[in-house]
């Protein structure tokens, strides 16, 4: 696939930056003329991925969130949200709906939400080295067929 455009963004892992990352992702894909539904899907998936970094990755120390988004010639957007935090011991277990390591404080639906709003979700993690969530979404957009 031919790479059309790329975004690299680094922010502090603070909850105040979640909204900024969501809007940055939406602005980045605007060139594809996404439908409102496609735009909301991407914003929601990115929001959940960033929130996971803020809440889970850096529990006892400050850290960074690294976002890399790429638009490909076929209208596919691939967004990687990465942290260098504590990592996930068992990714498959963490992806189960309602599973959480935070007790009653969290719903345990983050990965389920990301999966439902993307075409493909990949989670790679290593305890002590961080986690990378890759969200893939095909944007058909309002002008699909005219590209």
XYZ file of N, CA, C and O in Angstrom:
588
model
N 0.842 -1.192 0.000
C 0.000 0.000 0.000
C 0.881 1.248 0.000
O 1.848 1.322 0.745
N 0.480 2.191 -0.792
C 1.216 3.451 -0.885
C 0.850 4.367 0.282
O -0.326 4.622 0.558
N 1.860 4.876 0.974
C 1.668 5.807 2.077
C 1.383 7.183 1.495
O 2.147 7.698 0.692
N 0.256 7.795 1.897
C -0.157 9.097 1.383
C 0.228 10.228 2.324
O 0.654 11.289 1.904
N 0.049 10.006 3.626
C 0.315 11.050 4.612
C 0.608 10.389 5.942
O 0.144 9.275 6.212
N 1.374 11.100 6.794
C 1.748 10.530 8.086
C 1.761 11.609 9.160
O 2.125 12.754 8.900
N 1.363 11.207 10.357
C 1.343 12.081 11.533
C 2.117 11.408 12.650
O 1.936 10.207 12.887
N 2.962 12.160 13.321
C 3.645 11.686 14.522
C 3.375 12.708 15.620
O 3.550 13.908 15.412
N 2.971 12.202 16.770
C 2.572 13.065 17.869
C 3.032 12.439 19.176
O 2.856 11.232 19.377
N 3.623 13.235 20.040
C 4.017 12.774 21.375
C 3.396 13.714 22.390
O 3.534 14.940 22.272
N 2.706 13.141 23.367
C 2.083 13.943 24.419
C 2.372 13.312 25.775
O 2.678 12.122 25.870
N 2.269 14.112 26.814
C 2.365 13.578 28.168
C 1.154 12.698 28.440
O 0.047 12.983 27.962
N 1.360 11.645 29.198
C 0.265 10.724 29.557
C -0.558 11.351 30.680
O -0.468 10.962 31.838
N -1.345 12.340 30.299
C -2.221 13.051 31.228
C -3.628 13.029 30.641
O -3.800 13.173 29.431
N -4.616 12.900 31.490
C -5.992 12.786 31.001
C -6.422 14.003 30.191
O -7.220 13.878 29.263
N -5.869 15.155 30.473
C -6.227 16.358 29.732
C -5.848 16.249 28.250
O -6.441 16.907 27.397
N -4.893 15.401 27.911
C -4.451 15.254 26.523
C -5.285 14.268 25.703
O -5.123 14.180 24.494
N -6.166 13.555 26.349
C -7.011 12.581 25.637
C -7.859 13.272 24.581
O -7.925 12.833 23.430
N -8.496 14.359 24.921
C -9.329 15.094 23.965
C -8.523 15.651 22.809
O -8.961 15.626 21.654
N -7.330 16.148 23.108
C -6.460 16.676 22.058
C -6.086 15.588 21.057
O -6.145 15.798 19.847
N -5.725 14.408 21.560
C -5.338 13.298 20.673
C -6.504 12.856 19.799
O -6.334 12.578 18.607
N -7.684 12.826 20.374
C -8.894 12.442 19.640
C -9.160 13.427 18.497
O -9.409 13.033 17.359
N -9.060 14.711 18.794
C -9.311 15.744 17.782
C -8.194 15.769 16.731
O -8.456 15.967 15.537
N -6.956 15.551 17.159
C -5.831 15.514 16.216
C -6.018 14.380 15.210
O -5.792 14.564 14.004
N -6.438 13.210 15.680
C -6.684 12.071 14.781
C -7.806 12.398 13.802
O -7.715 12.105 12.605
N -8.857 13.026 14.293
C -9.983 13.396 13.427
C -9.559 14.411 12.374
O -9.910 14.286 11.201
N -8.781 15.404 12.775
C -8.311 16.413 11.824
C -7.392 15.786 10.779
O -7.448 16.134 9.594
N -6.577 14.835 11.210
C -5.640 14.195 10.293
C -6.352 13.422 9.189
O -5.963 13.467 8.035
N -7.429 12.716 9.520
C -8.131 11.914 8.509
C -9.118 12.735 7.680
O -9.726 12.207 6.750
N -9.251 14.010 7.988
C -10.222 14.860 7.278
C -9.995 14.884 5.770
O -10.948 15.028 5.008
N -8.750 14.723 5.328
C -8.485 14.746 3.884
C -9.189 13.619 3.144
O -9.370 13.684 1.934
N -9.612 12.580 3.864
C -10.335 11.460 3.247
C -11.838 11.726 3.154
O -12.578 10.891 2.648
N -12.272 12.879 3.664
C -13.679 13.256 3.668
C -14.546 12.173 4.316
O -15.495 11.655 3.700
N -14.214 11.810 5.570
C -14.960 10.737 6.232
C -16.402 11.127 6.531
O -16.726 12.313 6.661
N -17.243 10.117 6.632
C -18.605 10.354 7.098
C -18.538 10.690 8.588
O -17.520 10.447 9.242
N -19.610 11.224 9.120
C -19.670 11.520 10.560
C -19.460 10.231 11.358
O -18.735 10.226 12.353
N -20.036 9.139 10.913
C -19.879 7.857 11.601
C -18.420 7.399 11.601
O -17.896 6.967 12.632
N -17.745 7.500 10.457
C -16.332 7.112 10.381
C -15.474 7.993 11.279
O -14.577 7.506 11.975
N -15.751 9.276 11.271
C -15.023 10.219 12.114
C -15.210 9.876 13.599
O -14.240 9.833 14.357
N -16.436 9.610 13.985
C -16.728 9.247 15.379
C -16.067 7.920 15.758
O -15.577 7.777 16.884
N -16.043 6.970 14.838
C -15.392 5.683 15.108
C -13.918 5.874 15.427
O -13.404 5.335 16.419
N -13.230 6.642 14.596
C -11.800 6.871 14.802
C -11.563 7.636 16.102
O -10.686 7.282 16.899
N -12.347 8.673 16.333
C -12.192 9.453 17.566
C -12.400 8.594 18.801
O -11.643 8.696 19.767
N -13.405 7.741 18.778
C -13.697 6.893 19.931
C -12.588 5.875 20.177
O -12.141 5.697 21.312
N -12.124 5.217 19.119
C -11.064 4.217 19.267
C -9.772 4.854 19.784
O -9.124 4.315 20.697
N -9.401 6.003 19.232
C -8.189 6.696 19.688
C -8.350 7.160 21.130
O -7.433 7.018 21.944
N -9.502 7.673 21.452
C -9.774 8.118 22.819
C -9.589 6.982 23.823
O -8.963 7.153 24.877
N -10.118 5.818 23.505
C -9.982 4.653 24.396
C -8.530 4.209 24.524
O -8.072 3.874 25.616
N -7.801 4.208 23.417
C -6.395 3.789 23.446
C -5.565 4.750 24.303
O -4.740 4.321 25.113
N -5.777 6.042 24.129
C -5.047 7.040 24.906
C -5.431 6.950 26.383
O -4.561 6.997 27.266
N -6.695 6.777 26.663
C -7.140 6.649 28.045
C -6.495 5.438 28.714
O -6.093 5.508 29.883
N -6.374 4.324 27.993
C -5.696 3.151 28.551
C -4.256 3.484 28.939
O -3.774 3.041 29.982
N -3.569 4.251 28.101
C -2.195 4.658 28.433
C -2.168 5.486 29.712
O -1.336 5.265 30.600
N -3.058 6.445 29.793
C -3.097 7.344 30.951
C -3.408 6.574 32.234
O -2.742 6.746 33.250
N -4.402 5.699 32.169
C -4.877 5.013 33.371
C -3.989 3.842 33.777
O -3.713 3.646 34.962
N -3.540 3.064 32.797
C -2.869 1.802 33.123
C -1.351 1.793 32.950
O -0.648 1.115 33.694
N -0.820 2.496 31.967
C 0.596 2.341 31.622
C 1.544 2.931 32.654
O 2.555 2.322 32.990
N 1.212 4.109 33.121
C 2.134 4.829 34.005
C 1.482 5.046 35.369
O 1.107 6.161 35.711
N 1.366 4.015 36.112
C 0.649 4.097 37.392
C 1.382 4.919 38.442
O 0.765 5.607 39.225
N 2.697 4.837 38.476
C 3.436 5.491 39.556
C 4.456 6.510 39.075
O 5.212 7.049 39.873
N 4.495 6.774 37.778
C 5.464 7.729 37.252
C 4.875 8.408 36.020
O 4.017 7.853 35.352
N 5.347 9.604 35.708
C 4.876 10.265 34.486
C 5.464 9.566 33.260
O 6.495 8.906 33.346
N 4.789 9.717 32.144
C 5.275 9.081 30.926
C 4.749 9.780 29.693
O 4.061 10.799 29.771
N 5.073 9.215 28.543
C 4.676 9.778 27.265
C 3.777 8.807 26.506
O 3.842 7.599 26.686
N 2.961 9.371 25.628
C 2.145 8.606 24.695
C 2.615 9.001 23.300
O 2.751 10.191 22.992
N 2.879 7.992 22.477
C 3.389 8.207 21.122
C 2.328 7.750 20.126
O 1.906 6.596 20.162
N 1.917 8.657 19.267
C 0.901 8.333 18.266
C 1.512 8.479 16.885
O 2.156 9.485 16.582
N 1.318 7.458 16.080
C 1.762 7.473 14.693
C 0.550 7.079 13.853
O -0.003 6.001 14.044
N 0.129 7.965 12.972
C -1.013 7.685 12.099
C -0.563 7.782 10.649
O 0.189 8.689 10.286
N -1.017 6.830 9.844
C -0.663 6.794 8.430
C -1.934 6.600 7.608
O -2.776 5.763 7.939
N -2.044 7.377 6.538
C -3.121 7.210 5.564
C -2.514 6.542 4.338
O -1.478 6.993 3.829
N -3.160 5.482 3.883
C -2.696 4.751 2.703
C -3.597 5.056 1.509
O -4.734 5.506 1.674
N -3.095 4.782 0.325
C -3.773 5.103 -0.922
C -5.145 4.481 -1.094
O -5.982 5.002 -1.823
N -5.411 3.370 -0.426
C -6.720 2.725 -0.546
C -7.733 3.258 0.472
O -8.831 2.730 0.590
N -7.361 4.299 1.217
C -8.271 4.881 2.202
C -8.177 4.250 3.582
O -8.942 4.609 4.473
N -7.230 3.359 3.765
C -7.035 2.757 5.086
C -6.209 3.699 5.954
O -5.227 4.281 5.507
N -6.621 3.831 7.198
C -5.883 4.599 8.188
C -5.386 3.614 9.239
O -6.151 2.783 9.728
N -4.108 3.718 9.561
C -3.522 2.874 10.595
C -2.985 3.814 11.670
O -2.132 4.663 11.385
N -3.509 3.683 12.883
C -3.116 4.555 13.984
C -2.512 3.694 15.092
O -3.179 2.796 15.612
N -1.253 3.991 15.427
C -0.576 3.287 16.514
C -0.507 4.212 17.718
O -0.031 5.341 17.612
N -0.974 3.699 18.856
C -0.896 4.427 20.115
C 0.010 3.594 21.018
O -0.316 2.456 21.344
N 1.137 4.181 21.384
C 2.170 3.425 22.080
C 2.563 4.115 23.386
O 2.570 5.340 23.463
N 2.895 3.296 24.369
C 3.447 3.822 25.609
C 4.689 3.007 25.969
O 4.934 1.956 25.381
N 5.451 3.496 26.904
C 6.634 2.781 27.399
C 6.426 2.462 28.873
O 7.356 2.514 29.674
N 5.192 2.128 29.216
C 4.820 1.898 30.608
C 5.031 0.473 31.081
O 5.910 -0.243 30.603
N 4.160 0.059 31.981
C 4.318 -1.220 32.681
C 4.024 -2.435 31.813
O 4.455 -3.542 32.131
N 3.320 -2.263 30.708
C 2.993 -3.394 29.843
C 1.835 -4.216 30.393
O 1.332 -3.975 31.484
N 1.413 -5.191 29.597
C 0.284 -6.050 29.955
C 0.794 -7.480 30.068
O 1.407 -8.000 29.135
N 0.517 -8.090 31.181
C 0.958 -9.462 31.437
C 0.328 -10.461 30.467
O 1.003 -11.292 29.884
N -0.998 -10.390 30.293
C -1.735 -11.335 29.448
C -2.699 -10.541 28.558
O -3.798 -10.183 28.994
N -2.298 -10.268 27.336
C -3.086 -9.426 26.424
C -4.457 -10.034 26.150
O -5.467 -9.324 26.160
N -4.518 -11.328 25.893
C -5.815 -11.965 25.594
C -6.781 -11.833 26.763
O -7.967 -11.573 26.573
N -6.286 -11.986 27.966
C -7.126 -11.823 29.162
C -7.580 -10.365 29.279
O -8.751 -10.090 29.572
N -6.655 -9.439 29.036
C -6.978 -8.011 29.132
C -8.029 -7.595 28.114
O -8.771 -6.639 28.344
N -8.104 -8.293 26.982
C -9.078 -7.961 25.948
C -10.474 -8.504 26.241
O -11.426 -8.132 25.561
N -10.598 -9.350 27.240
C -11.916 -9.896 27.593
C -12.800 -8.783 28.148
O -12.360 -8.004 29.004
N -14.051 -8.698 27.672
C -14.966 -7.683 28.202
C -15.116 -7.807 29.715
O -15.182 -8.901 30.262
N -15.099 -6.670 30.364
C -15.273 -6.514 31.805
C -14.047 -6.893 32.630
O -14.056 -6.755 33.850
N -12.946 -7.333 31.995
C -11.733 -7.616 32.746
C -11.033 -6.301 33.066
O -10.853 -5.447 32.207
N -10.651 -6.123 34.298
C -9.902 -4.934 34.704
C -8.993 -5.279 35.869
O -9.301 -6.179 36.658
N -7.889 -4.582 35.929
C -6.974 -4.742 37.059
C -7.179 -3.623 38.072
O -6.454 -3.529 39.044
N -8.162 -2.783 37.838
C -8.377 -1.591 38.659
C -9.577 -1.706 39.594
O -10.075 -0.698 40.073
N -10.081 -2.890 39.835
C -11.222 -3.045 40.735
C -12.473 -2.402 40.184
O -12.699 -2.369 38.978
N -13.303 -1.873 41.064
C -14.580 -1.274 40.664
C -14.424 0.096 40.006
O -15.393 0.652 39.515
N -13.204 0.631 39.992
C -12.980 1.953 39.422
C -13.184 1.989 37.902
O -13.527 3.016 37.352
N -12.925 0.881 37.206
C -12.949 0.856 35.755
C -13.928 -0.210 35.261
O -14.162 -1.208 35.923
N -14.452 -0.021 34.042
C -15.445 -0.954 33.499
C -14.820 -2.145 32.792
O -15.478 -3.158 32.590
N -13.563 -2.030 32.338
C -12.930 -3.135 31.625
C -13.438 -3.321 30.204
O -13.404 -4.426 29.669
N -13.881 -2.242 29.577
C -14.424 -2.332 28.221
C -13.565 -1.636 27.162
O -13.940 -1.595 25.992
N -12.408 -1.114 27.531
C -11.586 -0.339 26.604
C -11.260 -1.059 25.311
O -11.497 -0.537 24.221
N -10.711 -2.273 25.412
C -10.345 -3.001 24.193
C -11.586 -3.405 23.397
O -11.561 -3.392 22.161
N -12.663 -3.749 24.072
C -13.903 -4.096 23.366
C -14.432 -2.908 22.574
O -14.880 -3.058 21.434
N -14.365 -1.737 23.169
C -14.809 -0.521 22.480
C -13.913 -0.252 21.273
O -14.401 0.012 20.165
N -12.580 -0.353 21.465
C -11.659 -0.123 20.346
C -11.935 -1.100 19.200
O -11.955 -0.701 18.035
N -12.162 -2.368 19.536
C -12.442 -3.371 18.496
C -13.728 -3.064 17.746
O -13.792 -3.212 16.522
N -14.752 -2.628 18.465
C -16.041 -2.396 17.815
C -16.032 -1.162 16.909
O -16.847 -1.067 15.995
N -15.100 -0.236 17.129
C -15.044 0.973 16.315
C -13.918 0.958 15.287
O -13.671 1.960 14.624
N -13.244 -0.180 15.142
C -12.188 -0.287 14.137
C -12.444 -1.517 13.270
O -13.245 -2.375 13.620
N -11.756 -1.578 12.142
C -11.864 -2.757 11.290
C -10.928 -3.862 11.779
O -11.210 -5.041 11.606
N -9.819 -3.454 12.361
C -8.853 -4.407 12.889
C -8.132 -3.753 14.060
O -7.741 -2.587 13.976
N -7.961 -4.518 15.133
C -7.253 -4.029 16.308
C -6.164 -5.027 16.667
O -6.425 -6.223 16.771
N -4.950 -4.513 16.832
C -3.837 -5.355 17.245
C -3.254 -4.768 18.521
O -3.046 -3.545 18.610
N -2.994 -5.624 19.493
C -2.395 -5.191 20.756
C -1.127 -6.006 20.980
O -1.174 -7.237 21.009
N -0.031 -5.291 21.120
C 1.248 -5.941 21.429
C 1.768 -5.320 22.710
O 1.763 -4.082 22.860
N 2.230 -6.178 23.612
C 2.704 -5.674 24.886
C 3.749 -6.597 25.483
O 3.720 -7.814 25.255
N 4.640 -5.989 26.243
C 5.653 -6.750 26.966
C 5.741 -6.145 28.365
O 5.991 -4.935 28.500
N 5.527 -6.955 29.385
C 5.622 -6.423 30.748
C 6.948 -5.699 30.977
O 8.014 -6.185 30.613
N 6.837 -4.488 31.500
C 7.999 -3.668 31.769
C 8.486 -2.842 30.596
O 9.359 -1.990 30.742
N 7.924 -3.071 29.408
C 8.393 -2.365 28.207
C 7.314 -1.585 27.477
O 7.598 -0.925 26.487
N 6.082 -1.700 27.904
C 5.022 -0.913 27.278
C 4.102 -1.686 26.361
O 4.234 -2.897 26.195
N 3.183 -0.941 25.772
C 2.121 -1.512 24.948
C 1.952 -0.677 23.688
O 2.058 0.548 23.726
N 1.665 -1.360 22.576
C 1.326 -0.693 21.328
C -0.028 -1.211 20.857
O -0.210 -2.410 20.689
N -0.957 -0.297 20.675
C -2.279 -0.616 20.140
C -2.326 -0.061 18.722
O -2.048 1.122 18.507
N -2.656 -0.920 17.758
C -2.773 -0.483 16.367
C -4.226 -0.604 15.937
O -4.810 -1.686 15.988
N -4.774 0.521 15.528
C -6.166 0.623 15.083
C -6.146 0.791 13.565
O -5.482 1.689 13.059
N -6.870 -0.066 12.861
C -6.986 0.088 11.412
C -8.447 0.340 11.067
O -9.341 -0.334 11.573
N -8.644 1.317 10.192
C -10.006 1.682 9.773
C -9.970 2.082 8.305
O -9.149 2.898 7.897
N -10.834 1.501 7.521
C -10.970 1.889 6.103
C -11.989 3.006 6.036
O -13.123 2.870 6.507
N -11.590 4.123 5.473
C -12.467 5.284 5.354
C -13.018 5.324 3.930
O -12.284 5.576 2.974
N -14.288 5.034 3.808
C -14.926 5.088 2.486
C -15.305 6.522 2.161
O -15.236 6.942 1.015
N -15.703 7.259 3.169
C -15.932 8.692 3.044
C -17.097 9.093 2.171
O -17.755 8.276 1.541
N -17.302 10.387 2.160
C -18.410 10.974 1.395
C -18.117 10.957 -0.096
O -19.023 10.944 -0.911
N -16.852 10.954 -0.473
C -16.482 11.033 -1.881
C -15.921 9.700 -2.381
O -15.182 9.671 -3.352
N -16.264 8.615 -1.731
C -15.735 7.324 -2.148
C -16.118 7.039 -3.593
O -17.240 7.283 -4.009
N -15.167 6.583 -4.352
C -15.417 6.326 -5.771
C -14.908 7.451 -6.660
O -14.713 7.271 -7.839
N -14.671 8.623 -6.076
C -14.158 9.759 -6.852
C -12.645 9.920 -6.671
O -12.079 10.838 -7.183
N -12.040 9.029 -5.898
C -10.589 9.119 -5.665
C -9.845 8.557 -6.823
O -10.132 7.612 -7.433
